[in-house]
Short mmCIF file of C-alpha atoms in Angstrom, two decimals:
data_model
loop_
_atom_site.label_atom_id
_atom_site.label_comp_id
_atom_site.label_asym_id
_atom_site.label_seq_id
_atom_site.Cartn_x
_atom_site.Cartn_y
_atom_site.Cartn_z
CA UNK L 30 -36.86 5.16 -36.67
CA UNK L 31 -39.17 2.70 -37.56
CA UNK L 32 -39.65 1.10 -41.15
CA UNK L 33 -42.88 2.81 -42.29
CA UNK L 34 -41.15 6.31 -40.91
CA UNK L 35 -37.80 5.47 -43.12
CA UNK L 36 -40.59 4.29 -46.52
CA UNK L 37 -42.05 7.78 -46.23
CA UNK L 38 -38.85 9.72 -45.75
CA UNK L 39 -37.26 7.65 -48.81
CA UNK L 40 -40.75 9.18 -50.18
CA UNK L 41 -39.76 12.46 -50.03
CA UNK L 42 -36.65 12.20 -51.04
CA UNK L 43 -37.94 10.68 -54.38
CA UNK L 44 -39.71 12.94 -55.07
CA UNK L 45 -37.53 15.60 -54.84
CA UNK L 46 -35.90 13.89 -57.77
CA UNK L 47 -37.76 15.40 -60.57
CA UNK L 48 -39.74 18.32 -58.13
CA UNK L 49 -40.55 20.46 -61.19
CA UNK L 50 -42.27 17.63 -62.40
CA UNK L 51 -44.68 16.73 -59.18
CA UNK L 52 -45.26 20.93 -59.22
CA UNK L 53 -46.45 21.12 -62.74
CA UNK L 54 -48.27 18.19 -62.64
CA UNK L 55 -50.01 19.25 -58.99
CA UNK L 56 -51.32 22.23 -60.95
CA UNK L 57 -52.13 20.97 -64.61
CA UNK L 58 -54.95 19.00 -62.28
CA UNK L 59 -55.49 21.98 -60.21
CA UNK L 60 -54.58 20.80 -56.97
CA UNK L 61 -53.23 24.10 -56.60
CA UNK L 62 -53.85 27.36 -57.37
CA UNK L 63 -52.03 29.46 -60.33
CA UNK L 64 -50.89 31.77 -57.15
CA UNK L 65 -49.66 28.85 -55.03
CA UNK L 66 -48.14 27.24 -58.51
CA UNK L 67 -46.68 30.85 -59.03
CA UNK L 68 -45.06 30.97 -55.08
CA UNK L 69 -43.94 27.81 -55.15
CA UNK L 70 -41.83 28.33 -58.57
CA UNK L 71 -40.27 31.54 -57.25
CA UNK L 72 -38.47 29.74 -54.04
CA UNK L 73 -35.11 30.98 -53.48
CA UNK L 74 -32.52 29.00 -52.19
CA UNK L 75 -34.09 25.99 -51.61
CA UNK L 76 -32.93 22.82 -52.33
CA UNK L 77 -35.33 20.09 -54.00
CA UNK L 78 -36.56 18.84 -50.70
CA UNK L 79 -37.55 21.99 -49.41
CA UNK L 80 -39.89 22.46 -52.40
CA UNK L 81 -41.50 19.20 -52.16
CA UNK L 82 -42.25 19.75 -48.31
CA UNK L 83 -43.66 22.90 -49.25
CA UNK L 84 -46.01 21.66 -51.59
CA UNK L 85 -46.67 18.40 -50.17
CA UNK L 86 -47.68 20.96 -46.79
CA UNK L 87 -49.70 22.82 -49.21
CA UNK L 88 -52.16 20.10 -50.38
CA UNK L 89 -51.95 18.42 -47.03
CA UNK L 90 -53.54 21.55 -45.59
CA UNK L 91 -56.68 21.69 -48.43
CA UNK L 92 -58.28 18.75 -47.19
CA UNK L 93 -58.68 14.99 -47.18
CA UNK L 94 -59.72 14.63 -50.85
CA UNK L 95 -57.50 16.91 -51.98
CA UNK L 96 -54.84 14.55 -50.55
CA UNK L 97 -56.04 11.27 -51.75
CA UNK L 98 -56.35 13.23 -55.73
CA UNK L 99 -52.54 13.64 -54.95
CA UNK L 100 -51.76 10.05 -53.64
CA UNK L 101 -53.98 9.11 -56.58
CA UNK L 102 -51.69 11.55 -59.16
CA UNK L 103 -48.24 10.32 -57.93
CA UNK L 104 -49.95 5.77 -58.92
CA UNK L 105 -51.68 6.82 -62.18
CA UNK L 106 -50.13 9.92 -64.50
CA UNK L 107 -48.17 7.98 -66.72
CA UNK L 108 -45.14 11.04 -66.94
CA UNK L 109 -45.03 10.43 -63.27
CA UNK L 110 -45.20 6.48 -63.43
CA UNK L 111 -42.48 6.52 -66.04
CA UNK L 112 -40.13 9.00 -63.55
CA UNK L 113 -40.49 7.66 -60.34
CA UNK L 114 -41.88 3.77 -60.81
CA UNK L 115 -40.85 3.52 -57.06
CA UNK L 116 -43.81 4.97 -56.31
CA UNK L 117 -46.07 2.38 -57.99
CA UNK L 118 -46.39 0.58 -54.74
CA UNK L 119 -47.71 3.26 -52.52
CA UNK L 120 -50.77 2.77 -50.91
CA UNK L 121 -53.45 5.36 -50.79
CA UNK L 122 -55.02 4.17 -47.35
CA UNK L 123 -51.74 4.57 -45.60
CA UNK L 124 -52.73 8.38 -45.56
CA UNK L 125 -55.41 9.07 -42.98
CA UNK L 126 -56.11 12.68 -43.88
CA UNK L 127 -58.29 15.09 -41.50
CA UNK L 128 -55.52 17.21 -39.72
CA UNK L 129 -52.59 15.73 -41.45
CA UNK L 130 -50.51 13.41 -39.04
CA UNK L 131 -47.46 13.00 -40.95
CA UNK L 132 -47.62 11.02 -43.30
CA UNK L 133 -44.37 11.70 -45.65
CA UNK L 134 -42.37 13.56 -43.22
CA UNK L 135 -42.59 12.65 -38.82
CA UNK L 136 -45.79 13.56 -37.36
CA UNK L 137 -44.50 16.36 -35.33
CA UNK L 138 -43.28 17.76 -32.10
CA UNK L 139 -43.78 16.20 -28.34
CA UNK L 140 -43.15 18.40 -25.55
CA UNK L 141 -43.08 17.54 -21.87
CA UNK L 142 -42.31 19.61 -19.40
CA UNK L 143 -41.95 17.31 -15.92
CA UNK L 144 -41.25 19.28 -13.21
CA UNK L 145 -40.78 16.58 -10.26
CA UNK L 146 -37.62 18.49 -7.73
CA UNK L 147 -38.99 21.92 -6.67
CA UNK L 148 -36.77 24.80 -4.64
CA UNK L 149 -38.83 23.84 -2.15
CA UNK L 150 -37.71 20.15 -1.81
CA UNK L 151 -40.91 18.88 -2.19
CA UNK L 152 -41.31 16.38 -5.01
CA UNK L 153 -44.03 15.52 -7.47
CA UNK L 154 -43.63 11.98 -6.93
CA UNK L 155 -45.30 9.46 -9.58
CA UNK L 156 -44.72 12.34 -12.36
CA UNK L 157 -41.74 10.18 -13.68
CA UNK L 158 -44.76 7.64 -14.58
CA UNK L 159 -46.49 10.22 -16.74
CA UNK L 160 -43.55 11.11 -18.25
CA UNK L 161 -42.35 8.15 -19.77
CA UNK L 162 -45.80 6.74 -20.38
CA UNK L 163 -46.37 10.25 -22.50
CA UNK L 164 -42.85 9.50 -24.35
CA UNK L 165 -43.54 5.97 -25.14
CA UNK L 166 -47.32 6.42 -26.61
CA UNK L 167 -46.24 8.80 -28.55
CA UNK L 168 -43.25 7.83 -29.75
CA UNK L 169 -45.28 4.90 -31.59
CA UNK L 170 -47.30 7.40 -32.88
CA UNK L 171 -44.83 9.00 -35.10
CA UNK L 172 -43.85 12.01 -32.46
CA UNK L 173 -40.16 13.43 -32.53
CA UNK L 174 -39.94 13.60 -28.22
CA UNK L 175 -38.12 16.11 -26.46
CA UNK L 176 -38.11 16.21 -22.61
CA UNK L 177 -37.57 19.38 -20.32
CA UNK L 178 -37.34 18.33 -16.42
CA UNK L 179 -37.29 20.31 -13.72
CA UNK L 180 -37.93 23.89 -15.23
CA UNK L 181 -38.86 27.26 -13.53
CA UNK L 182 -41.39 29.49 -14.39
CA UNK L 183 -38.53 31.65 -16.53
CA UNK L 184 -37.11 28.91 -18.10
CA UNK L 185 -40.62 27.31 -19.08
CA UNK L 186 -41.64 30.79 -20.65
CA UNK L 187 -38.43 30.58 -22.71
CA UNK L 188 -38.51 27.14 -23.39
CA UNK L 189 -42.01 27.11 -24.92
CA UNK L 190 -41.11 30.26 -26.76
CA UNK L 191 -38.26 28.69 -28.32
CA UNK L 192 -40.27 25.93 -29.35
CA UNK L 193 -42.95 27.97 -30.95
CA UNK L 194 -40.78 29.42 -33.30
CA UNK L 195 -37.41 26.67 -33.20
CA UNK L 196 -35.43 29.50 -33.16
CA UNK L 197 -32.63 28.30 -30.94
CA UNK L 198 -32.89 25.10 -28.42
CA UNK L 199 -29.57 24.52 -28.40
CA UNK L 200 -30.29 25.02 -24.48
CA UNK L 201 -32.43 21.97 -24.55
CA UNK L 202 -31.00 19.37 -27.45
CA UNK L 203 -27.88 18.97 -28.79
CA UNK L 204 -27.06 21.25 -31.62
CA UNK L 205 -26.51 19.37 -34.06
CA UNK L 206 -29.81 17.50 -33.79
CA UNK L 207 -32.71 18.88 -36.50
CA UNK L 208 -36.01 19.58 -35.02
CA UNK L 209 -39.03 20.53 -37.03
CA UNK L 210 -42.80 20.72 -36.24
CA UNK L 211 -44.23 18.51 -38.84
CA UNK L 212 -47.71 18.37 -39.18
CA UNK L 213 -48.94 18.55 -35.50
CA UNK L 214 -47.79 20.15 -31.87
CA UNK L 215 -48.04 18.91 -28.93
CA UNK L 216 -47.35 19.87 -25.60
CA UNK L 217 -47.85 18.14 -22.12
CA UNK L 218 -47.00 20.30 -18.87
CA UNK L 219 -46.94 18.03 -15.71
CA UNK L 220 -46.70 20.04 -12.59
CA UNK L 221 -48.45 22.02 -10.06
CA UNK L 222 -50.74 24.38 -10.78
CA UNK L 223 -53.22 26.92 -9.58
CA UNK L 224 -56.32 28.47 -10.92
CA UNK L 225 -55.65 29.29 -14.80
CA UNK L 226 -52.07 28.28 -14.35
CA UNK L 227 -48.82 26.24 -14.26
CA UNK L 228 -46.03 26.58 -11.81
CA UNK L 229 -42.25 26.35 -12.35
CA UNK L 230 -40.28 24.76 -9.80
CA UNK L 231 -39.92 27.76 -7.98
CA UNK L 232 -43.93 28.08 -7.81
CA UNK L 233 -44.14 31.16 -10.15
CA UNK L 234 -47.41 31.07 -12.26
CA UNK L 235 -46.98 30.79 -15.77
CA UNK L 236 -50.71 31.36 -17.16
CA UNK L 237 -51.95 28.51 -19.58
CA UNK L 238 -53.29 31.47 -21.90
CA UNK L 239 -49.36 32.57 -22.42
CA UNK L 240 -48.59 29.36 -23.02
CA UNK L 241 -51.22 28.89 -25.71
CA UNK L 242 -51.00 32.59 -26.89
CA UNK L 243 -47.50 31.78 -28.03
CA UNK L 244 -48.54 29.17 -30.70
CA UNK L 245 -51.68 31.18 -32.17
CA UNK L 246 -51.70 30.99 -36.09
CA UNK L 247 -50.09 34.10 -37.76
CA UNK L 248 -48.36 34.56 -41.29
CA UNK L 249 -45.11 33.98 -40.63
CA UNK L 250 -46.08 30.51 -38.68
CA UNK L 251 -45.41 26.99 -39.99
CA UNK L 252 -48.38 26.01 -37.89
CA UNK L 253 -51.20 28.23 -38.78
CA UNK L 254 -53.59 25.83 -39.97
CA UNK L 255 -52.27 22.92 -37.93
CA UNK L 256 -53.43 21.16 -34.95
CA UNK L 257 -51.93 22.04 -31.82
CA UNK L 258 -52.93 20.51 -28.49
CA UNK L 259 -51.80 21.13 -24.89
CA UNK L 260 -51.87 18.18 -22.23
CA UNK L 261 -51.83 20.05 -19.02
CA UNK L 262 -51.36 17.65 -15.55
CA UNK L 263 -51.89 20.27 -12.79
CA UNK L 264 -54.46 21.69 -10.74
CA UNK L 265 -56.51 24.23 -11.30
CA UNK L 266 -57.21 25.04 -7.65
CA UNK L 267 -57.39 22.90 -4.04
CA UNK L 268 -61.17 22.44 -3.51
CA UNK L 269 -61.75 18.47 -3.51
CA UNK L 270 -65.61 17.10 -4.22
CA UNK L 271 -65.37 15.73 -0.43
CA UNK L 272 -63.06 16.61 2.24
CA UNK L 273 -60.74 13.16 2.48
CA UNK L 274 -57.55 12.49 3.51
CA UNK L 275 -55.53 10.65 0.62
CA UNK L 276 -53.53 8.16 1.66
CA UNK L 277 -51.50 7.35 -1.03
CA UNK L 278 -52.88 10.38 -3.83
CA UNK L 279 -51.34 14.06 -3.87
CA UNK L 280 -52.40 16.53 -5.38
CA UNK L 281 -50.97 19.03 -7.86
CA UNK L 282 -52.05 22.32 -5.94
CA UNK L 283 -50.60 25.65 -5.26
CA UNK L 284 -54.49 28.41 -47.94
CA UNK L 285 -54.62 31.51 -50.46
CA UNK L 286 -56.90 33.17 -50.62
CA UNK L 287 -58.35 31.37 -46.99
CA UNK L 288 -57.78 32.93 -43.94
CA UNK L 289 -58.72 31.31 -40.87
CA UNK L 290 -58.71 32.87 -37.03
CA UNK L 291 -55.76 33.28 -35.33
CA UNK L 292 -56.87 31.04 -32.24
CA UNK L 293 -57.73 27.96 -34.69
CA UNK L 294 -56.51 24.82 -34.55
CA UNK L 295 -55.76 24.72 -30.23
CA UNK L 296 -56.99 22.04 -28.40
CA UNK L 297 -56.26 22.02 -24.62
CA UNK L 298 -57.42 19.18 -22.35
CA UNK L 299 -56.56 19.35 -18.55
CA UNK L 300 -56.79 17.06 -16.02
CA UNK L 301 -59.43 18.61 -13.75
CA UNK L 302 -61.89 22.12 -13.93
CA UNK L 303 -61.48 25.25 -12.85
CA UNK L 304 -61.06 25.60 -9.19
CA UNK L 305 -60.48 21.80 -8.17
CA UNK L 306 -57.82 19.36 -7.69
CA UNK L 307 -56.19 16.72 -9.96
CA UNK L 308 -54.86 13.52 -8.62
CA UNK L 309 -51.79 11.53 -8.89
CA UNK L 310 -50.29 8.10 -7.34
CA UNK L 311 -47.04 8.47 -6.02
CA UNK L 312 -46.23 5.12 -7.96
CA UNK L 313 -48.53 4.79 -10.97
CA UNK L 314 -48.64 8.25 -12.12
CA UNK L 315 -52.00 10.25 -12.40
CA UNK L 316 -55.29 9.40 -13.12
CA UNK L 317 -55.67 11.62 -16.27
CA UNK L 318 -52.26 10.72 -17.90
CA UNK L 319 -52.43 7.39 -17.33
CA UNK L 320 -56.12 6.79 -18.62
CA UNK L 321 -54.83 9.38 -21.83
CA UNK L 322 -52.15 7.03 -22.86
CA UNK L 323 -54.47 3.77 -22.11
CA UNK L 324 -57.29 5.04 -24.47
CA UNK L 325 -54.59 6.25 -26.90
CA UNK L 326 -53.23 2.80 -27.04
CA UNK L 327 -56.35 1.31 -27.59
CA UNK L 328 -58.17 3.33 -29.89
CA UNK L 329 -55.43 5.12 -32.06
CA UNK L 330 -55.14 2.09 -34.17
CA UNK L 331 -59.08 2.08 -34.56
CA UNK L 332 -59.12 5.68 -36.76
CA UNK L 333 -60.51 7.39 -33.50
CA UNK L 334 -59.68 11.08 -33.49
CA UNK L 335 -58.21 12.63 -30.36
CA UNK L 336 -61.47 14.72 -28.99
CA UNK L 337 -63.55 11.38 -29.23
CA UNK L 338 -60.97 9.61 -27.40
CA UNK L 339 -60.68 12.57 -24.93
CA UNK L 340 -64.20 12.00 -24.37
CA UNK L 341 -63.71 8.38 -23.25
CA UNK L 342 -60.78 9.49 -20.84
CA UNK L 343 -63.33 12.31 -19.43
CA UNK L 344 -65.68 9.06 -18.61
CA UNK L 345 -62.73 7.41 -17.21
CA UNK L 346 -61.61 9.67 -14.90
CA UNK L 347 -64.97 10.63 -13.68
CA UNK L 348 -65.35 6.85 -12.57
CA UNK L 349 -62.51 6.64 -10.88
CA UNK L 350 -62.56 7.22 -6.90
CA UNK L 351 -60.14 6.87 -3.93
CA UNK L 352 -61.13 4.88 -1.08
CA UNK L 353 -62.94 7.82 0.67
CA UNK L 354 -64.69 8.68 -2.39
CA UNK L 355 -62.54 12.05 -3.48
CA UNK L 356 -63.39 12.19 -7.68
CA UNK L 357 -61.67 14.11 -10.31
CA UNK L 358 -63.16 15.42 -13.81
CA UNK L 359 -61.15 16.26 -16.96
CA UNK L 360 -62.10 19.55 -19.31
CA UNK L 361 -61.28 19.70 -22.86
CA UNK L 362 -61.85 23.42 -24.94
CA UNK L 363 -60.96 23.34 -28.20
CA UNK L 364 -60.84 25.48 -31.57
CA UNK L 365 -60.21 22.62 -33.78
CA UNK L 366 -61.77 22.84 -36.99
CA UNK L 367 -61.32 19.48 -38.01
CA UNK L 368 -60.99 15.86 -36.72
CA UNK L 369 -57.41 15.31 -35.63
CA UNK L 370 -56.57 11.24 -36.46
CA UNK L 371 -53.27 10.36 -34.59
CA UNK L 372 -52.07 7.04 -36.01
CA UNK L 373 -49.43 4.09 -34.89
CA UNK L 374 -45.94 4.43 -37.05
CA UNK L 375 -44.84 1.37 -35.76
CA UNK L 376 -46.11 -2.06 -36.82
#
């Protein structure tokens, strides 16, 4: 865990010193609504951290100002100053607020799903690449990773399902390990794939819209209201711009009283359109992944939010050409309803 990741955890936990305190001062300057002040007091069995991550979730999710009024509370009410003076050195630019990225707790969740061995015995060689160039980039953003290899279409369904909810991985970390979802999702599926789908190792479909459908915003979720993004690495069918052969390239074929929709908040980007192949080096990893985690790199520590990078990885990709000319071209949909600002935790 890096330094700035163990300053904001050592955050929360001072706050949950005097949480009372924080709560009635969050609504004496109406940060929060006498209803949310009301829910918020009436918490059962919760300890004192569990209230503060409630309520620091609860201004996180009204808004950028909202958030730096609250940075701005914790450095200037003098009850506060005089209860927590640890605070007094807490910088308000350190929080970069459009979709919250994490800022007092980790960012969120990282999911990849590599399927490389298939029943088959073929192999989807370079994925390894992708994989741990996915990990790595964001890791250094502030992601908790979790890596699933080599899963079939069953155990894909009930991995993701698990994951929506947390309900029990013990299949797929150790027990004892804590997972949570933070304050963004994100899941990256490298395999095959076929027209509006992904397949498990033994080539059953999986359809992207299940996948998605299983993290759309309801009550009970911890992520209505949060961005959640989908990486997919697969193709979407086997036509090819011009009939090559590829050498050394394979392809991936065969807040109260707010309500918001329930399909807000999704963002999924995938490495080629409907009906086309997407391409991979059996070394270097693909051409989408790779050029995702290059422009990441580069323009993550600038402020740039993830569709305006996605937009420089679509021009990427589209320049990029084997030697007999075959091209690829990215698609990003999304119901995001605000910039999503993924920043470096590690200096």
């Amino acid at each position: 865990m890096s330094a700035k990741m163990q300053t904001q955890r050592q955050n929360l936990h001072i706050l949950s010193g005097d949480y009372r305190l924080i709560l009635n001062k969050v609504y004496e300057n109406n940060l929060i609504t006498q209803r949310e002040y009301n829910n918020l007091k009436s918490i059962n069995n919760a300890n004192a951290e569990t209230y503060v991550n409630d309520l620091v979730d609860k201004i996180m999710n009204k808004g950028e100002d909202k958030c730096k009024d609250f940075l701005n509370l914790l450095q200037t009410d003098g009850a506060i100053k005089e209860t927590f003076p640890q605070l007094a050195s807490l910088q308000c630019s350190a929080t970069r607020w459009e979709y919250v990225t994490g800022k007092i707790r980790p960012v969120g969740l990282f999911v990849i799903i590599n399927n490389k061995n298939f029943k088959d015995g073929s192999q989807r060689r370079g994925t390894d690449k992708d994989a741990q160039s996915l990990a790595e980039v964001f890791s250094w953003l502030g992601f908790r990773v979790l890596m699933c290899e080599d899963l079939n279409k069953d155990q894909m369904d009930q991995a993701l399902t698990f994951v929506a909810s947390l309900a029990d991985m013990s299949h797929f970390v150790d027990p004892q390990q804590v997972l949570e979802h933070g304050d963004a999702f994100i899941c990256s599926i490298l395999s095959h794939g076929k027209k509006g789908v992904v397949l498990g190792t033994d080539r059953n479909p999986l359809p992207i819209k299940e996948i998605t459908r299983k993290f759309r915003g309801c009550d009970q979720s911890v992520l209505t209201g949060k961005p959640k993004v989908f990486l997919i690495q697969a193709c979407q069918g086997s036509n090819i711009q011009r009939a090559v052969q590829m050498n050394d390239m394979e392809i991936d074929d065969d807040t109260s009283p707010l309500t918001i929709p329930e399909e807000a908040d999704v963002l999924v980007a995938m490495a080629t359109v409907e009906d086309h192949a997407s391409l991979r080096h059996i070394v270097d990893g693909s051409w989408f992944v790779q050029s995702l985690c290059e422009q990441l790199k580069e323009r993550c520590p600038r402020g740039e939010d993830i569709v305006s990078i996605l937009h420089y990885v679509n021009d990427d990709v589209a320049h990029r050409e084997t030697s007999l000319l075959a091209k690829q071209m990215p698609e990003v949909r999304f119901t995001l309803r605000k910039k999503l600002v993924l920043q470096p935790q590690c200096t």
